[in-house]
Amino acid sequence: MRERILYALGAIAGLWLARNLYVILLGLPDEAAQGAIYRILFFHVPGWITCFTAFLLAGISSILYLIKSDPRYDTFAVATVEVGIAFTVIGLVTGSIWARIIWGIWWTWDPRLTWALITCIIYMGYLMLRRAIDEPTTRAKNAAVLCIFSFASVVITYKAIDWWRTQHPGAVLSFRTGGGSIDPLMESMLFQNAAALLLLAAVLVAVRMRQEEIGREVESLRRHAHAI
Amino acid sequence: MLFLRQTATIALKDLRSEFRTKESLNAAISFAVVILVLFSFAVDPTADQIREISGGLLWLVFAFAGALILNRSFARELGNDCLDALVASPVPGAALFLGKASANYVLLLIVELVSLPIFGVLYNMRWTRQPLMLAAVLALATWAVTVIGTVFSALTVNLRLRELMLPTLIYPMMIPALMAAMRLTTLLIAGEGIAADDWIWVRLLIGFDVIFTSLAVTLVEVVLVG
């Protein structure tokens, strides 16, 4: 039953994204200054919204693990971090393609870009640390501590466009600017796509959690077999 | 008061043990000198160029050499199960952490104070134009490096790939502090002083120190004891 619900939600997310793509490509007009390439921002910004949400939830889950020592919180943290990293890569790649067209370069060491890359590296370090520890409780505990530390880089990435006004465009969404810097139609489409990506991410997290749970079961059975 | 005494006892124990063997200190200082020498082969800079990159060069040296000291901080306790004994002793995790961090701090400062004159001689650079401000920046940024390094040293102490994992984890985490330290050190070595716009870097260093020290002190008990 759980699988069926997941597949259904995944299908809804897929259809929703396809419908959004149709509206983005054919329904919305070109942007006045940037032309057609601005459409990539409908995936770039929602990609970052999704990855920041994933890392925030991973941080909260890690704190809860340290308080309650329930392995389900650790499972949730690792699943969200993995999905978060996938969306970080989507954010970096879409940003890079946009930059190639608008700025003429794939990459620049602008603070926002740099911090985004650092965040990606830090969370990859989180996954590396998990791989390096065999004992499940120590792994969960140490990974939770690292996850809490890592969240600092997410905050810095989020605030980088306010703290350092350099090449990366500033905030445009109305909840940060108070409105007026983005067409309401475009902003609504951006949030719709963010919602579809968040749903997709939730499905991926659920699938990944199931895999982790099965992995844990296999591990405990193996230990049991060794003990016998 | 007892907490401070426990912290001091751990710090003095670590320093005494390090000064008897000098294994980390010698390795870190030699490594710092080697990087400083190697750098002169990588580029052939003019005096102006060196002045512009001095902060970056110095902090890379300090961070790389520092990792050698930080790596040994908890790893030296593994022999004879000393770490288990320390954790079982009536010293709280926070005091153990702060004691170790203080010892690392002193050792890192020694490496920096030895490296700076060598840098000055090799690259023909006067680095004492703003001594007090430079000392303050060194003090703040070194604590930042130490606090991150020590807590991650505890986190990775039992790993097979400890020597590899520690630098991989600590350098990205240290970047805010290193960025600030590099920028400020470059300014101070050039003798310019800190302009109004650049005070944000000092604030960033102080904020980094306060936030990560509090986080580390809160979480270290979990890392050490579970």
Tab-separated table of C-alpha atoms in Angstrom:
chain	number	residue	atom	x	y	z
A	1	MET	CA	0.000	0.000	0.000
A	2	ARG	CA	2.784	2.390	0.985
A	3	GLU	CA	4.539	1.740	-2.330
A	4	ARG	CA	1.341	2.426	-4.278
A	5	ILE	CA	0.830	5.776	-2.558
A	6	LEU	CA	4.452	6.656	-3.303
A	7	TYR	CA	4.110	5.722	-6.965
A	8	ALA	CA	0.891	7.730	-7.176
A	9	LEU	CA	2.519	10.787	-5.596
A	10	GLY	CA	5.533	10.381	-7.896
A	11	ALA	CA	3.217	10.242	-10.910
A	12	ILE	CA	1.378	13.361	-9.703
A	13	ALA	CA	4.702	15.182	-9.295
A	14	GLY	CA	5.790	14.075	-12.786
A	15	LEU	CA	2.522	15.182	-14.408
A	16	TRP	CA	2.575	18.452	-12.494
A	17	LEU	CA	6.131	19.152	-13.666
A	18	ALA	CA	5.180	18.299	-17.276
A	19	ARG	CA	2.214	20.679	-17.099
A	20	ASN	CA	4.452	23.387	-15.569
A	21	LEU	CA	7.010	22.847	-18.300
A	22	TYR	CA	4.314	23.302	-20.924
A	23	VAL	CA	3.176	26.605	-19.371
A	24	ILE	CA	6.753	27.805	-18.864
A	25	LEU	CA	7.830	27.032	-22.422
A	26	LEU	CA	4.677	27.904	-24.335
A	27	GLY	CA	2.408	29.926	-22.051
A	28	LEU	CA	4.680	32.578	-20.579
A	29	PRO	CA	6.189	35.346	-22.712
A	30	ASP	CA	9.962	35.975	-22.992
A	31	GLU	CA	11.449	38.183	-20.311
A	32	ALA	CA	12.132	41.764	-21.475
A	33	ALA	CA	15.861	41.897	-20.696
A	34	GLN	CA	16.973	38.251	-20.774
A	35	GLY	CA	14.895	36.731	-23.585
A	36	ALA	CA	14.090	33.021	-23.551
A	37	ILE	CA	16.889	31.833	-21.197
A	38	TYR	CA	15.113	33.275	-18.125
A	39	ARG	CA	12.885	30.172	-18.227
A	40	ILE	CA	15.677	28.121	-16.666
A	41	LEU	CA	15.127	30.158	-13.487
A	42	PHE	CA	11.815	28.315	-13.010
A	43	PHE	CA	13.973	25.306	-12.204
A	44	HIS	CA	16.993	27.101	-10.731
A	45	VAL	CA	15.197	28.964	-7.920
A	46	PRO	CA	12.784	26.107	-7.035
A	47	GLY	CA	15.799	23.740	-7.088
A	48	TRP	CA	17.467	25.853	-4.412
A	49	ILE	CA	14.224	26.210	-2.428
A	50	THR	CA	13.967	22.403	-2.430
A	51	CYS	CA	17.571	21.794	-1.409
A	52	PHE	CA	17.467	24.423	1.373
A	53	THR	CA	14.255	22.844	2.661
A	54	ALA	CA	15.865	19.397	2.545
A	55	PHE	CA	18.958	20.577	4.465
A	56	LEU	CA	16.796	22.403	7.033
A	57	LEU	CA	14.757	19.244	7.627
A	58	ALA	CA	17.964	17.176	7.825
A	59	GLY	CA	19.310	19.602	10.469
A	60	ILE	CA	16.098	19.435	12.524
A	61	SER	CA	16.023	15.653	12.175
A	62	SER	CA	19.646	15.441	13.360
A	63	ILE	CA	18.850	17.516	16.452
A	64	LEU	CA	15.867	15.238	17.152
A	65	TYR	CA	18.101	12.174	16.734
A	66	LEU	CA	20.544	13.525	19.336
A	67	ILE	CA	17.673	14.188	21.748
A	68	LYS	CA	15.665	10.982	21.224
A	69	SER	CA	18.219	8.495	19.764
A	70	ASP	CA	15.533	7.127	17.463
A	71	PRO	CA	17.202	5.681	14.311
A	72	ARG	CA	14.270	6.836	12.163
A	73	TYR	CA	15.452	10.431	12.551
A	74	ASP	CA	18.897	9.406	11.300
A	75	THR	CA	17.301	7.613	8.331
A	76	PHE	CA	15.294	10.720	7.526
A	77	ALA	CA	18.395	12.933	7.810
A	78	VAL	CA	20.489	10.842	5.415
A	79	ALA	CA	17.616	10.569	2.920
A	80	THR	CA	16.987	14.328	2.915
A	81	VAL	CA	20.694	15.136	2.626
A	82	GLU	CA	21.084	12.847	-0.388
A	83	VAL	CA	18.049	14.339	-2.118
A	84	GLY	CA	19.213	17.822	-1.075
A	85	ILE	CA	22.581	17.242	-2.741
A	86	ALA	CA	20.852	16.152	-5.968
A	87	PHE	CA	18.884	19.416	-5.988
A	88	THR	CA	22.028	21.406	-5.117
A	89	VAL	CA	23.618	19.977	-8.247
A	90	ILE	CA	20.490	20.924	-10.248
A	91	GLY	CA	20.781	24.466	-8.849
A	92	LEU	CA	24.479	24.692	-9.709
A	93	VAL	CA	24.075	23.291	-13.236
A	94	THR	CA	21.030	25.408	-14.171
A	95	GLY	CA	22.735	28.489	-12.719
A	96	SER	CA	25.842	27.725	-14.722
A	97	ILE	CA	23.901	27.402	-17.995
A	98	TRP	CA	22.113	30.689	-17.286
A	99	ALA	CA	25.440	32.372	-16.496
A	100	ARG	CA	26.963	31.117	-19.780
A	101	ILE	CA	24.222	32.876	-21.754
A	102	ILE	CA	23.834	36.050	-19.688
A	103	TRP	CA	27.356	36.638	-18.306
A	104	GLY	CA	29.278	34.764	-21.035
A	105	ILE	CA	30.997	32.481	-18.510
A	106	TRP	CA	30.108	29.153	-16.902
A	107	TRP	CA	31.424	30.037	-13.467
A	108	THR	CA	32.658	33.009	-11.447
A	109	TRP	CA	33.892	33.163	-7.852
A	110	ASP	CA	30.990	35.276	-6.728
A	111	PRO	CA	30.161	34.781	-3.006
A	112	ARG	CA	26.745	33.216	-3.665
A	113	LEU	CA	28.138	30.753	-6.198
A	114	THR	CA	31.128	29.990	-4.028
A	115	TRP	CA	28.980	29.336	-0.947
A	116	ALA	CA	26.607	27.164	-2.927
A	117	LEU	CA	29.543	25.047	-4.062
A	118	ILE	CA	30.953	24.913	-0.509
A	119	THR	CA	27.556	23.768	0.784
A	120	CYS	CA	27.544	20.985	-1.792
A	121	ILE	CA	31.073	19.905	-0.776
A	122	ILE	CA	30.237	20.039	2.951
A	123	TYR	CA	27.197	17.784	2.541
A	124	MET	CA	29.205	15.402	0.350
A	125	GLY	CA	31.614	15.267	3.308
A	126	TYR	CA	28.607	14.270	5.442
A	127	LEU	CA	27.951	11.290	3.163
A	128	MET	CA	31.675	10.415	3.131
A	129	LEU	CA	31.744	10.439	6.931
A	130	ARG	CA	28.808	8.058	7.021
A	131	ARG	CA	30.592	5.675	4.677
A	132	ALA	CA	33.707	5.731	6.869
A	133	ILE	CA	31.939	4.539	10.050
A	134	ASP	CA	30.713	0.932	10.290
A	135	GLU	CA	29.045	0.938	13.695
A	136	PRO	CA	25.439	2.213	13.150
A	137	THR	CA	24.999	4.135	16.431
A	138	THR	CA	28.364	5.911	16.191
A	139	ARG	CA	27.663	6.653	12.524
A	140	ALA	CA	24.254	8.161	13.278
A	141	LYS	CA	25.553	10.187	16.225
A	142	ASN	CA	28.621	11.609	14.472
A	143	ALA	CA	26.691	12.275	11.259
A	144	ALA	CA	24.023	14.153	13.241
A	145	VAL	CA	26.665	16.414	14.816
A	146	LEU	CA	28.221	17.078	11.402
A	147	CYS	CA	24.795	17.795	9.890
A	148	ILE	CA	24.097	20.451	12.527
A	149	PHE	CA	27.472	22.125	11.859
A	150	SER	CA	26.887	21.903	8.103
A	151	PHE	CA	23.663	23.860	8.264
A	152	ALA	CA	25.701	27.035	8.930
A	153	SER	CA	26.815	26.963	5.293
A	154	VAL	CA	23.187	26.810	4.129
A	155	VAL	CA	22.383	29.943	6.124
A	156	ILE	CA	25.418	31.722	4.674
A	157	THR	CA	24.472	30.668	1.109
A	158	TYR	CA	20.927	31.921	1.635
A	159	LYS	CA	22.068	35.286	3.020
A	160	ALA	CA	25.065	35.706	0.665
A	161	ILE	CA	23.141	37.894	-1.808
A	162	ASP	CA	22.295	40.312	1.012
A	163	TRP	CA	25.719	40.341	2.674
A	164	TRP	CA	27.833	40.634	-0.475
A	165	ARG	CA	26.230	42.568	-3.326
A	166	THR	CA	28.283	41.259	-6.246
A	167	GLN	CA	27.591	39.511	-9.535
A	168	HIS	CA	24.757	37.147	-8.606
A	169	PRO	CA	21.355	38.859	-9.004
A	170	GLY	CA	19.750	40.015	-5.747
A	171	ALA	CA	16.530	38.719	-4.238
A	172	VAL	CA	13.470	38.992	-6.532
A	173	LEU	CA	10.785	36.959	-4.772
A	174	SER	CA	8.217	39.178	-3.080
A	175	PHE	CA	8.548	37.560	0.369
A	176	ARG	CA	12.112	38.906	0.444
A	177	THR	CA	11.747	42.200	-1.431
A	178	GLY	CA	8.214	43.182	-0.439
A	179	GLY	CA	7.032	42.832	-4.050
A	180	GLY	CA	7.431	44.792	-7.279
A	181	SER	CA	10.546	43.120	-8.674
A	182	ILE	CA	8.906	40.153	-10.405
A	183	ASP	CA	5.758	39.773	-12.495
A	184	PRO	CA	3.059	38.113	-10.310
A	185	LEU	CA	2.262	35.593	-13.076
A	186	MET	CA	5.904	34.515	-13.279
A	187	GLU	CA	6.239	34.397	-9.499
A	188	SER	CA	3.133	32.230	-9.185
A	189	MET	CA	4.555	29.829	-11.813
A	190	LEU	CA	7.850	29.749	-9.928
A	191	PHE	CA	6.109	28.743	-6.707
A	192	GLN	CA	4.025	26.144	-8.526
A	193	ASN	CA	7.173	24.582	-9.891
A	194	ALA	CA	8.758	24.766	-6.422
A	195	ALA	CA	5.744	22.894	-5.012
A	196	ALA	CA	6.018	20.219	-7.737
A	197	LEU	CA	9.755	19.799	-7.076
A	198	LEU	CA	9.132	19.627	-3.319
A	199	LEU	CA	6.580	16.871	-3.903
A	200	LEU	CA	9.049	15.010	-6.108
A	201	ALA	CA	11.737	15.461	-3.428
A	202	ALA	CA	9.345	14.138	-0.755
A	203	VAL	CA	8.721	11.014	-2.840
A	204	LEU	CA	12.453	10.517	-3.374
A	205	VAL	CA	13.093	10.954	0.363
A	206	ALA	CA	10.417	8.353	1.156
A	207	VAL	CA	11.917	5.882	-1.336
A	208	ARG	CA	15.421	6.504	0.010
A	209	MET	CA	14.199	6.061	3.603
A	210	ARG	CA	12.688	2.701	2.697
A	211	GLN	CA	16.024	1.618	1.208
A	212	GLU	CA	17.847	2.724	4.362
A	213	GLU	CA	15.390	0.826	6.555
A	214	ILE	CA	15.841	-2.328	4.471
A	215	GLY	CA	19.631	-1.826	4.606
A	216	ARG	CA	19.436	-1.580	8.390
A	217	GLU	CA	17.357	-4.752	8.586
A	218	VAL	CA	19.855	-6.622	6.401
A	219	GLU	CA	22.697	-5.349	8.567
A	220	SER	CA	21.032	-6.518	11.784
A	221	LEU	CA	20.220	-9.929	10.249
A	222	ARG	CA	23.847	-10.287	9.194
A	223	ARG	CA	25.003	-9.489	12.724
A	224	HIS	CA	22.494	-11.964	14.063
A	225	ALA	CA	23.775	-14.651	11.678
A	226	HIS	CA	27.365	-13.926	12.719
A	227	ALA	CA	26.394	-14.200	16.390
A	228	ILE	CA	24.887	-17.654	15.773
B	1	MET	CA	36.058	27.234	39.031
B	2	LEU	CA	36.412	23.460	39.031
B	3	PHE	CA	35.525	23.470	35.325
B	4	LEU	CA	38.332	25.928	34.588
B	5	ARG	CA	40.790	23.876	36.622
B	6	GLN	CA	39.800	20.734	34.739
B	7	THR	CA	40.176	22.554	31.409
B	8	ALA	CA	43.605	23.846	32.420
B	9	THR	CA	44.686	20.385	33.596
B	10	ILE	CA	43.790	18.825	30.236
B	11	ALA	CA	45.455	21.672	28.316
B	12	LEU	CA	48.646	21.463	30.396
B	13	LYS	CA	48.716	17.671	30.075
B	14	ASP	CA	48.497	17.934	26.281
B	15	LEU	CA	51.105	20.687	26.094
B	16	ARG	CA	53.486	18.836	28.410
B	17	SER	CA	53.145	15.654	26.417
B	18	GLU	CA	53.664	17.552	23.145
B	19	PHE	CA	56.704	19.493	24.396
B	20	ARG	CA	58.326	16.242	25.574
B	21	THR	CA	58.150	14.598	22.153
B	22	LYS	CA	57.546	17.664	19.921
B	23	GLU	CA	56.292	15.265	17.273
B	24	SER	CA	53.340	17.373	16.022
B	25	LEU	CA	55.085	20.697	16.513
B	26	ASN	CA	58.214	19.721	14.591
B	27	ALA	CA	56.169	18.152	11.813
B	28	ALA	CA	53.858	21.176	11.527
B	29	ILE	CA	56.677	23.732	11.525
B	30	SER	CA	58.715	21.757	8.966
B	31	PHE	CA	55.619	21.373	6.803
B	32	ALA	CA	54.896	25.122	7.016
B	33	VAL	CA	58.464	25.941	5.934
B	34	VAL	CA	58.276	23.433	3.054
B	35	ILE	CA	55.042	25.000	1.725
B	36	LEU	CA	56.520	28.508	2.035
B	37	VAL	CA	59.582	27.395	0.062
B	38	LEU	CA	57.541	25.455	-2.519
B	39	PHE	CA	55.353	28.458	-3.146
B	40	SER	CA	58.323	30.477	-4.363
B	41	PHE	CA	58.772	27.884	-7.150
B	42	ALA	CA	55.094	27.912	-8.097
B	43	VAL	CA	55.146	31.617	-9.006
B	44	ASP	CA	57.844	34.212	-9.286
B	45	PRO	CA	56.037	37.165	-7.778
B	46	THR	CA	57.065	40.791	-7.436
B	47	ALA	CA	56.954	42.512	-4.044
B	48	ASP	CA	53.563	44.058	-4.859
B	49	GLN	CA	52.084	40.725	-5.879
B	50	ILE	CA	53.360	39.089	-2.693
B	51	ARG	CA	51.802	41.862	-0.645
B	52	GLU	CA	48.476	41.230	-2.387
B	53	ILE	CA	48.481	37.485	-1.773
B	54	SER	CA	50.317	37.417	1.558
B	55	GLY	CA	47.163	36.771	3.633
B	56	GLY	CA	46.033	33.933	1.388
B	57	LEU	CA	49.460	32.318	1.303
B	58	LEU	CA	49.988	32.571	5.058
B	59	TRP	CA	46.570	31.215	6.006
B	60	LEU	CA	46.865	28.308	3.614
B	61	VAL	CA	50.177	27.479	5.271
B	62	PHE	CA	48.658	27.830	8.759
B	63	ALA	CA	45.603	25.741	7.850
B	64	PHE	CA	47.624	22.941	6.219
B	65	ALA	CA	50.215	22.811	8.978
B	66	GLY	CA	47.474	23.153	11.596
B	67	ALA	CA	45.733	20.006	10.314
B	68	LEU	CA	48.808	17.997	11.373
B	69	ILE	CA	48.485	19.244	14.943
B	70	LEU	CA	44.697	18.867	15.020
B	71	ASN	CA	44.878	15.343	13.647
B	72	ARG	CA	47.047	14.250	16.543
B	73	SER	CA	44.939	16.004	19.181
B	74	PHE	CA	42.607	13.090	19.937
B	75	ALA	CA	44.523	10.417	18.012
B	76	ARG	CA	47.370	10.557	20.547
B	77	GLU	CA	44.913	9.341	23.180
B	78	LEU	CA	44.138	6.131	21.292
B	79	GLY	CA	47.246	4.271	22.482
B	80	ASN	CA	46.711	2.371	25.747
B	81	ASP	CA	42.999	3.327	25.562
B	82	CYS	CA	43.744	6.732	27.072
B	83	LEU	CA	40.706	8.246	25.349
B	84	ASP	CA	38.384	5.823	27.151
B	85	ALA	CA	40.094	6.688	30.430
B	86	LEU	CA	39.680	10.414	29.759
B	87	VAL	CA	36.012	10.000	28.878
B	88	ALA	CA	35.460	7.869	31.998
B	89	SER	CA	37.229	10.392	34.238
B	90	PRO	CA	35.084	12.917	36.161
B	91	VAL	CA	35.990	15.644	33.647
B	92	PRO	CA	32.957	16.875	31.640
B	93	GLY	CA	33.141	16.574	27.855
B	94	ALA	CA	33.095	20.354	27.458
B	95	ALA	CA	36.147	20.752	29.735
B	96	LEU	CA	37.953	17.992	27.863
B	97	PHE	CA	37.179	19.697	24.577
B	98	LEU	CA	38.147	23.182	25.746
B	99	GLY	CA	41.351	21.844	27.315
B	100	LYS	CA	42.369	20.114	24.108
B	101	ALA	CA	41.335	23.137	22.032
B	102	SER	CA	43.429	25.448	24.253
B	103	ALA	CA	46.482	23.221	23.861
B	104	ASN	CA	45.984	23.111	20.079
B	105	TYR	CA	45.539	26.883	20.088
B	106	VAL	CA	48.901	27.416	21.766
B	107	LEU	CA	50.612	24.972	19.385
B	108	LEU	CA	49.062	26.593	16.315
B	109	LEU	CA	50.090	30.047	17.511
B	110	ILE	CA	53.649	28.785	17.925
B	111	VAL	CA	53.616	27.476	14.326
B	112	GLU	CA	52.299	30.852	13.144
B	113	LEU	CA	54.860	32.850	15.114
B	114	VAL	CA	57.673	30.742	13.653
B	115	SER	CA	56.261	30.876	10.099
B	116	LEU	CA	55.720	34.649	9.995
B	117	PRO	CA	59.417	35.696	10.306
B	118	ILE	CA	60.397	32.941	7.846
B	119	PHE	CA	57.803	34.311	5.404
B	120	GLY	CA	59.200	37.821	5.998
B	121	VAL	CA	62.762	36.722	5.248
B	122	LEU	CA	62.016	34.451	2.255
B	123	TYR	CA	59.727	36.957	0.525
B	124	ASN	CA	61.470	40.105	1.709
B	125	MET	CA	58.346	41.403	3.363
B	126	ARG	CA	57.930	43.563	6.474
B	127	TRP	CA	55.011	42.011	8.325
B	128	THR	CA	55.203	44.085	11.524
B	129	ARG	CA	53.618	47.303	10.280
B	130	GLN	CA	50.388	46.766	12.256
B	131	PRO	CA	51.554	44.402	15.018
B	132	LEU	CA	48.657	44.791	17.451
B	133	MET	CA	45.883	44.396	14.901
B	134	LEU	CA	47.725	41.511	13.260
B	135	ALA	CA	48.021	39.813	16.658
B	136	ALA	CA	44.289	40.299	17.233
B	137	VAL	CA	43.415	38.821	13.821
B	138	LEU	CA	45.775	35.892	14.412
B	139	ALA	CA	44.224	35.296	17.830
B	140	LEU	CA	40.626	35.332	16.527
B	141	ALA	CA	41.211	33.338	13.342
B	142	THR	CA	43.448	30.767	15.008
B	143	TRP	CA	40.725	30.094	17.578
B	144	ALA	CA	38.275	29.592	14.701
B	145	VAL	CA	40.591	27.062	13.048
B	146	THR	CA	41.257	25.383	16.395
B	147	VAL	CA	37.665	25.030	17.512
B	148	ILE	CA	36.506	23.502	14.208
B	149	GLY	CA	39.621	21.340	13.980
B	150	THR	CA	39.373	20.025	17.532
B	151	VAL	CA	35.707	19.083	17.384
B	152	PHE	CA	36.192	17.333	14.040
B	153	SER	CA	39.311	15.657	15.375
B	154	ALA	CA	37.062	14.125	18.068
B	155	LEU	CA	34.488	13.207	15.426
B	156	THR	CA	36.982	11.395	13.199
B	157	VAL	CA	39.305	9.920	15.823
B	158	ASN	CA	38.098	6.343	15.414
B	159	LEU	CA	37.897	6.308	11.631
B	160	ARG	CA	40.130	4.178	9.437
B	161	LEU	CA	40.662	7.092	7.040
B	162	ARG	CA	41.191	9.662	9.790
B	163	GLU	CA	44.083	11.488	8.097
B	164	LEU	CA	42.020	11.852	4.927
B	165	MET	CA	38.638	12.615	6.466
B	166	LEU	CA	39.745	15.376	8.836
B	167	PRO	CA	41.058	17.800	6.166
B	168	THR	CA	38.144	16.959	3.845
B	169	LEU	CA	35.669	17.942	6.551
B	170	ILE	CA	37.384	20.866	8.233
B	171	TYR	CA	38.555	22.998	5.302
B	172	PRO	CA	35.115	23.662	3.751
B	173	MET	CA	33.765	24.331	7.248
B	174	MET	CA	36.559	26.809	8.032
B	175	ILE	CA	36.146	28.846	4.864
B	176	PRO	CA	34.261	31.820	6.406
B	177	ALA	CA	36.990	32.263	9.025
B	178	LEU	CA	39.810	31.681	6.537
B	179	MET	CA	38.292	34.172	4.069
B	180	ALA	CA	38.095	36.840	6.759
B	181	ALA	CA	41.576	36.060	8.064
B	182	MET	CA	43.095	36.145	4.572
B	183	ARG	CA	41.520	39.489	3.713
B	184	LEU	CA	42.465	41.124	7.031
B	185	THR	CA	46.008	39.710	7.100
B	186	THR	CA	46.668	40.968	3.561
B	187	LEU	CA	45.543	44.466	4.587
B	188	LEU	CA	47.588	44.468	7.783
B	189	ILE	CA	50.774	43.148	6.179
B	190	ALA	CA	50.465	45.856	3.524
B	191	GLY	CA	50.322	48.309	6.476
B	192	GLU	CA	46.946	49.695	5.423
B	193	GLY	CA	44.950	49.178	8.599
B	194	ILE	CA	41.329	48.059	8.622
B	195	ALA	CA	39.000	50.430	6.740
B	196	ALA	CA	35.370	50.921	7.795
B	197	ASP	CA	34.154	48.533	5.061
B	198	ASP	CA	36.447	45.777	6.239
B	199	TRP	CA	35.228	45.673	9.845
B	200	ILE	CA	32.557	43.266	8.616
B	201	TRP	CA	35.351	40.663	8.362
B	202	VAL	CA	36.324	41.239	12.015
B	203	ARG	CA	32.671	40.861	13.016
B	204	LEU	CA	32.455	37.703	10.915
B	205	LEU	CA	35.480	36.263	12.743
B	206	ILE	CA	34.039	37.090	16.163
B	207	GLY	CA	30.624	35.707	15.164
B	208	PHE	CA	32.208	32.528	13.796
B	209	ASP	CA	34.192	32.029	17.011
B	210	VAL	CA	31.185	32.557	19.265
B	211	ILE	CA	28.730	30.428	17.236
B	212	PHE	CA	31.020	27.476	16.599
B	213	THR	CA	32.504	27.451	20.104
B	214	SER	CA	28.998	27.322	21.576
B	215	LEU	CA	27.943	24.582	19.135
B	216	ALA	CA	31.095	22.573	19.796
B	217	VAL	CA	30.831	22.848	23.586
B	218	THR	CA	27.168	21.786	23.421
B	219	LEU	CA	27.683	18.834	21.076
B	220	VAL	CA	31.085	17.495	22.088
B	221	GLU	CA	29.658	15.455	24.967
B	222	VAL	CA	27.566	13.525	22.408
B	223	VAL	CA	30.588	12.961	20.193
B	224	LEU	CA	32.804	11.710	23.008
B	225	VAL	CA	30.367	9.846	25.209
B	226	GLY	CA	27.311	9.160	23.037
